[in-house]
mmCIF file of C-alpha atoms and ligand atoms in Angstrom:
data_model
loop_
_atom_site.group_PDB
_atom_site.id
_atom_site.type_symbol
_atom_site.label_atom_id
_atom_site.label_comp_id
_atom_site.label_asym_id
_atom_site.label_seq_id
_atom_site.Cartn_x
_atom_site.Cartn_y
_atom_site.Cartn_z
ATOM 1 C CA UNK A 1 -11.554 54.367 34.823
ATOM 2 C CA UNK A 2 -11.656 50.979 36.424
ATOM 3 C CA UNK A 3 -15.797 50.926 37.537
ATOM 4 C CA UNK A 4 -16.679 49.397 35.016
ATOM 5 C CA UNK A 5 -16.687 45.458 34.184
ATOM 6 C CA UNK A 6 -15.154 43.723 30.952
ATOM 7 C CA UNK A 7 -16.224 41.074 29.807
ATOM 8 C CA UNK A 8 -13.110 38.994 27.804
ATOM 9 C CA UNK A 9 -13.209 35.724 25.803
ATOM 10 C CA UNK A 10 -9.581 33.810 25.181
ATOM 11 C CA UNK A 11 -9.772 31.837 22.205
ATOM 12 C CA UNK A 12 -7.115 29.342 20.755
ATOM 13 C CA UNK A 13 -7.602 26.537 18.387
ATOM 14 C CA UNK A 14 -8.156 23.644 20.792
ATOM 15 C CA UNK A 15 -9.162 25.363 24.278
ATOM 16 C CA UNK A 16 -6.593 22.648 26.171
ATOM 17 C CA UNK A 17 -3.402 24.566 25.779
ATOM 18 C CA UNK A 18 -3.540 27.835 25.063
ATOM 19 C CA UNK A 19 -6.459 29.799 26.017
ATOM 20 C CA UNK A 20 -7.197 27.832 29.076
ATOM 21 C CA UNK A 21 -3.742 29.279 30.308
ATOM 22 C CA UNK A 22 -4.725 32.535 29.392
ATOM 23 C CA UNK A 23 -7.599 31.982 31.117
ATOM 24 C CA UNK A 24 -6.139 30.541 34.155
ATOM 25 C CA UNK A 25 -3.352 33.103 34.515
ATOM 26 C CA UNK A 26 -5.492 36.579 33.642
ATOM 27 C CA UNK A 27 -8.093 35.562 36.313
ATOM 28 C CA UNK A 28 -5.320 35.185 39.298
ATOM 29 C CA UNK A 29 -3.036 38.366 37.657
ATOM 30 C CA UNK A 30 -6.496 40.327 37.258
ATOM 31 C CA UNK A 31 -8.103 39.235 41.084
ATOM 32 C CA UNK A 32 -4.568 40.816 42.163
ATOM 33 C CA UNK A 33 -3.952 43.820 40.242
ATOM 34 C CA UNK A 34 -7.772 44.952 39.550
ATOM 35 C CA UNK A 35 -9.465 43.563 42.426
ATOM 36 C CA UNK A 36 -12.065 46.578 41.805
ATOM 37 C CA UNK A 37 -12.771 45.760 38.768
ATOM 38 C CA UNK A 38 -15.668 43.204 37.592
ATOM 39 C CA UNK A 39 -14.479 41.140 35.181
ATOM 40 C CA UNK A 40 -16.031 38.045 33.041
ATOM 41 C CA UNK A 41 -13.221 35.838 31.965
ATOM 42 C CA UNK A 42 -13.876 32.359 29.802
ATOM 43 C CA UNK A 43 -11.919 30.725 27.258
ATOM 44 C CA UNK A 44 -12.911 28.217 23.658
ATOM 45 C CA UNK A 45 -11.473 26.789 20.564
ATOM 46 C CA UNK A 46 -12.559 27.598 17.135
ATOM 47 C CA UNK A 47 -12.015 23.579 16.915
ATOM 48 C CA UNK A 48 -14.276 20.732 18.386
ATOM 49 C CA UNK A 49 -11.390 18.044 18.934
ATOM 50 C CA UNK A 50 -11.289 18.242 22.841
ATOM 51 C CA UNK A 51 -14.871 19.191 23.554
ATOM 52 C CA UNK A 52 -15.472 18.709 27.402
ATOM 53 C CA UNK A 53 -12.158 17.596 28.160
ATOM 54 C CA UNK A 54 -9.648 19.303 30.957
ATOM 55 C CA UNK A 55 -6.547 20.867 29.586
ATOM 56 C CA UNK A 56 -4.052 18.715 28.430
ATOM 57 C CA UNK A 57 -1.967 17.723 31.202
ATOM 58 C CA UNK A 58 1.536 19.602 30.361
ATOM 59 C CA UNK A 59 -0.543 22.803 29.994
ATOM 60 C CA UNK A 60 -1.721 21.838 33.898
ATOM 61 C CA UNK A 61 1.723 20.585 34.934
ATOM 62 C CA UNK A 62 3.378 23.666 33.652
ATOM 63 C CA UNK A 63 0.746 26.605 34.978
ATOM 64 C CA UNK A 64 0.407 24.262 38.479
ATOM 65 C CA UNK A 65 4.084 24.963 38.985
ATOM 66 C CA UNK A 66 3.780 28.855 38.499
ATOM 67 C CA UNK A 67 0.840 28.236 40.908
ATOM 68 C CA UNK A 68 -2.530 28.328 38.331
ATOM 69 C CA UNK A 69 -4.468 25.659 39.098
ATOM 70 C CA UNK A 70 -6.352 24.319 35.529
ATOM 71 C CA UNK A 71 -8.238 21.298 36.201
ATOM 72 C CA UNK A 72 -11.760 22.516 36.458
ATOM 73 C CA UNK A 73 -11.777 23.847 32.845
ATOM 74 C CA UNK A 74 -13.508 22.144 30.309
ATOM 75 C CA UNK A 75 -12.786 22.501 26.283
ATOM 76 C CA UNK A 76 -15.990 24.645 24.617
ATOM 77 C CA UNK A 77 -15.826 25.553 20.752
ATOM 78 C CA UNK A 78 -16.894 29.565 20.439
ATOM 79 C CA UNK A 79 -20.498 30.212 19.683
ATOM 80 C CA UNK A 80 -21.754 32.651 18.045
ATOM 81 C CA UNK A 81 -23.559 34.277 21.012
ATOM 82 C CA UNK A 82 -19.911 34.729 22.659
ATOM 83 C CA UNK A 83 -20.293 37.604 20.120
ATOM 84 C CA UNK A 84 -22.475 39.446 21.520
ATOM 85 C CA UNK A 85 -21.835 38.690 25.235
ATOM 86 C CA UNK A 86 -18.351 39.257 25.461
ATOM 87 C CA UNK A 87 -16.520 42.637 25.012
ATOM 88 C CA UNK A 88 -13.297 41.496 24.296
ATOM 89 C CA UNK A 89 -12.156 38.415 22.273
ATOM 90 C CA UNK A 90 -8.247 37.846 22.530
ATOM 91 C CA UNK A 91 -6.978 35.197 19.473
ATOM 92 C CA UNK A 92 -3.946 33.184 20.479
ATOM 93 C CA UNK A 93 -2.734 33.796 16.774
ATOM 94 C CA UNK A 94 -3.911 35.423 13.492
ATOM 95 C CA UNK A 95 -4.844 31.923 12.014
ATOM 96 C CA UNK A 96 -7.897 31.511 15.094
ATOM 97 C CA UNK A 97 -8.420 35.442 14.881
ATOM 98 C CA UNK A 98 -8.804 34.981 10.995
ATOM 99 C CA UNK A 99 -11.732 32.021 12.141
ATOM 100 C CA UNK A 100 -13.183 34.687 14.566
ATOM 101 C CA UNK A 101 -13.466 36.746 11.959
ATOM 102 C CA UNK A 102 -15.218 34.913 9.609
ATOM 103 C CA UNK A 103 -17.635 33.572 12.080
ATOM 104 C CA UNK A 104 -18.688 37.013 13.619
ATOM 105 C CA UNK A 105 -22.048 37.576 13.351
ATOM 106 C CA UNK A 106 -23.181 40.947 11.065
ATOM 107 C CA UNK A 107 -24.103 42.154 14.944
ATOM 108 C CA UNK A 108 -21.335 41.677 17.186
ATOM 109 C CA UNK A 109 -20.443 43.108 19.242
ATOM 110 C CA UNK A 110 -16.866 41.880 20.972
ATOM 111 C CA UNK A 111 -13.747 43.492 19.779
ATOM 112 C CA UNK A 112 -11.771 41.038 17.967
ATOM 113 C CA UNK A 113 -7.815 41.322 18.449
ATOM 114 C CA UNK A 114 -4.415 39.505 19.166
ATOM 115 C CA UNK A 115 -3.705 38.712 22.896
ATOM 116 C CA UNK A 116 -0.069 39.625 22.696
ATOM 117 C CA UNK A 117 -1.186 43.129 21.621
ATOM 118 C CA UNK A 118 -0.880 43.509 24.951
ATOM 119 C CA UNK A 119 2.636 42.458 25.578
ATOM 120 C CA UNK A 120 4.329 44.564 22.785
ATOM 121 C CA UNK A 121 7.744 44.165 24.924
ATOM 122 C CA UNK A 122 7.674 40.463 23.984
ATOM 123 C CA UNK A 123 8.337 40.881 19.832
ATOM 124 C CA UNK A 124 5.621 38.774 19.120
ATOM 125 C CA UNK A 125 2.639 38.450 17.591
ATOM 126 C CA UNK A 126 1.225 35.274 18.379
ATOM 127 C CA UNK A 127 1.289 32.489 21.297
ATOM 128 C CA UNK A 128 2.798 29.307 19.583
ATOM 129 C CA UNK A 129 0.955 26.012 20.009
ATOM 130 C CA UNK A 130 2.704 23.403 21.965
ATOM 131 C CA UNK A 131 0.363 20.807 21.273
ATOM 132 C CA UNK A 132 3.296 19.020 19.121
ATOM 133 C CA UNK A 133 6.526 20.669 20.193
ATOM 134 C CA UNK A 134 8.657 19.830 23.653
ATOM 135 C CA UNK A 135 8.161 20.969 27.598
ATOM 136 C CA UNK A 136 10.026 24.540 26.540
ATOM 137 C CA UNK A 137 6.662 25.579 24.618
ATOM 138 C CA UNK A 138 4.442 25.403 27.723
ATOM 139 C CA UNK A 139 6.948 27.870 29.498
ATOM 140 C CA UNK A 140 6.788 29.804 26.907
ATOM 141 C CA UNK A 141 3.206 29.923 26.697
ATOM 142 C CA UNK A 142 2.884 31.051 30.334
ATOM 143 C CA UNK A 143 5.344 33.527 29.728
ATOM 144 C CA UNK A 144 4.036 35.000 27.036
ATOM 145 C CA UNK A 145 0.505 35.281 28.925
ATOM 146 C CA UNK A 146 1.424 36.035 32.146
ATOM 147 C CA UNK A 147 3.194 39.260 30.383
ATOM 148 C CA UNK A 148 -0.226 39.794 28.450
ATOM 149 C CA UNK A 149 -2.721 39.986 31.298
ATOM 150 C CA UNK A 150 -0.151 42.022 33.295
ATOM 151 C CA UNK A 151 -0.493 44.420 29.598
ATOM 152 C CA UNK A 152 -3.942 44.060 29.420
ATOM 153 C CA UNK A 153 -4.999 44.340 33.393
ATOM 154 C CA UNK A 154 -3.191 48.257 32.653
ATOM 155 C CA UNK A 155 -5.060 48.503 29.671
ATOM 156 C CA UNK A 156 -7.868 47.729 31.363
ATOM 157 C CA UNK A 157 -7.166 49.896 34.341
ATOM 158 C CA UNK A 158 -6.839 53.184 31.969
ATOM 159 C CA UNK A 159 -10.228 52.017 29.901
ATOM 160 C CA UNK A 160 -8.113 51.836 27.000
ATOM 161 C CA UNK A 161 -8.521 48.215 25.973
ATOM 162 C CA UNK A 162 -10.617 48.462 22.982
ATOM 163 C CA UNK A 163 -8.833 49.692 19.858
HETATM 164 P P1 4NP B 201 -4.425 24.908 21.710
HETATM 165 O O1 4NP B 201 -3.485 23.701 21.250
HETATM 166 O O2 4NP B 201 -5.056 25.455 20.452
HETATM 167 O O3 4NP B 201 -3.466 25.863 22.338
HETATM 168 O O4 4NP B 201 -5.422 24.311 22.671
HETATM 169 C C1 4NP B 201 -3.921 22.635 20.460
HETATM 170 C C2 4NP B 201 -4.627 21.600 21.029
HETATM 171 C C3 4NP B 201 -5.025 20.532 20.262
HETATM 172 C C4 4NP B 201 -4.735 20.509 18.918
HETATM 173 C C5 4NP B 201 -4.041 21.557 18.338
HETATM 174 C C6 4NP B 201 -3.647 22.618 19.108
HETATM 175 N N1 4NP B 201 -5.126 19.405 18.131
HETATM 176 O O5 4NP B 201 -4.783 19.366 16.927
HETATM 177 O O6 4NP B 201 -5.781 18.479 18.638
#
């Protein structure tokens, strides 16, 4: 089943490292590998530090050189009518899904899971912030997503993306 459009939140802690990549990367991996499919894809923080600002400018350095341009993204913090208007929201880690949680309205209606449930080849659960480590993290990021979306475009190819 592929008809159908999803609608998919990325959320991290910030929205300048993390979940902008995911962003970033899962819109160019899905235009290629579900170009059928109509997808919504946005990303936020569960924290206000970076409100309107770009992504921080390793995050941009490091996806521009895999070829994902990030500089029109701005930083949002997730509102509660993400909720209901997404199907999917993918945590970064089980600290910002933990958040999500706790911040779900009684109605929502967005699944609430892990992005690298997606990339169960990788051994990991979560996507570890770089905000304070070296370059390496950023790579690692991207690698991490860009294994995701490939998980999740299949996932969402076969309809099975919901748990
Ligand atoms: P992100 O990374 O959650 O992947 O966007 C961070 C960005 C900023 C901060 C922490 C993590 N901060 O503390 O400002």
């Amino acid at each position: 089943m592929s008809g159908a459009g999803v609608k998919i939140l990325f959320v991290c802690l910030g929205n300048i490292c993390r979940s902008p990549t995911a962003e970033g990367v899962f819109r160019a991996i899905a235009a290629r590998e579900l170009p059928e499919v109509a997808l919504t894809v946005d990303s936020a923080g569960t924290a206000g530090y970076h409100v309107g600002e770009p992504p921080d400018g390793r995050t941009c350095a490091a996806a521009l050189r895999r070829g994902y341009d990030l500089s029109g993204l701005r930083a949002r913090v997730v509102e509660p009518r993400d909720f209901e208007a997404f199907d999917l929201i993918l945590a970064m880690d089980r600290q910002n899904l933990e958040t999500l949680r706790r911040r779900a309205p009684a109605a929502a209606r967005a699944r609430l899971r892990l992005l690298l449930e997606f990339a169960p080849q990788s051994g990991l659960q979560e996507v570890p912030d770089p905000y304070y480590g070296g370059v390496n993290g950023f790579e690692q990021v991207l690698d991490l997503v860009e294994a995701a979306s490939l998980g999740l475009c299949a996932a969402v190819r076969r309809g099975e993306w919901a748990p």
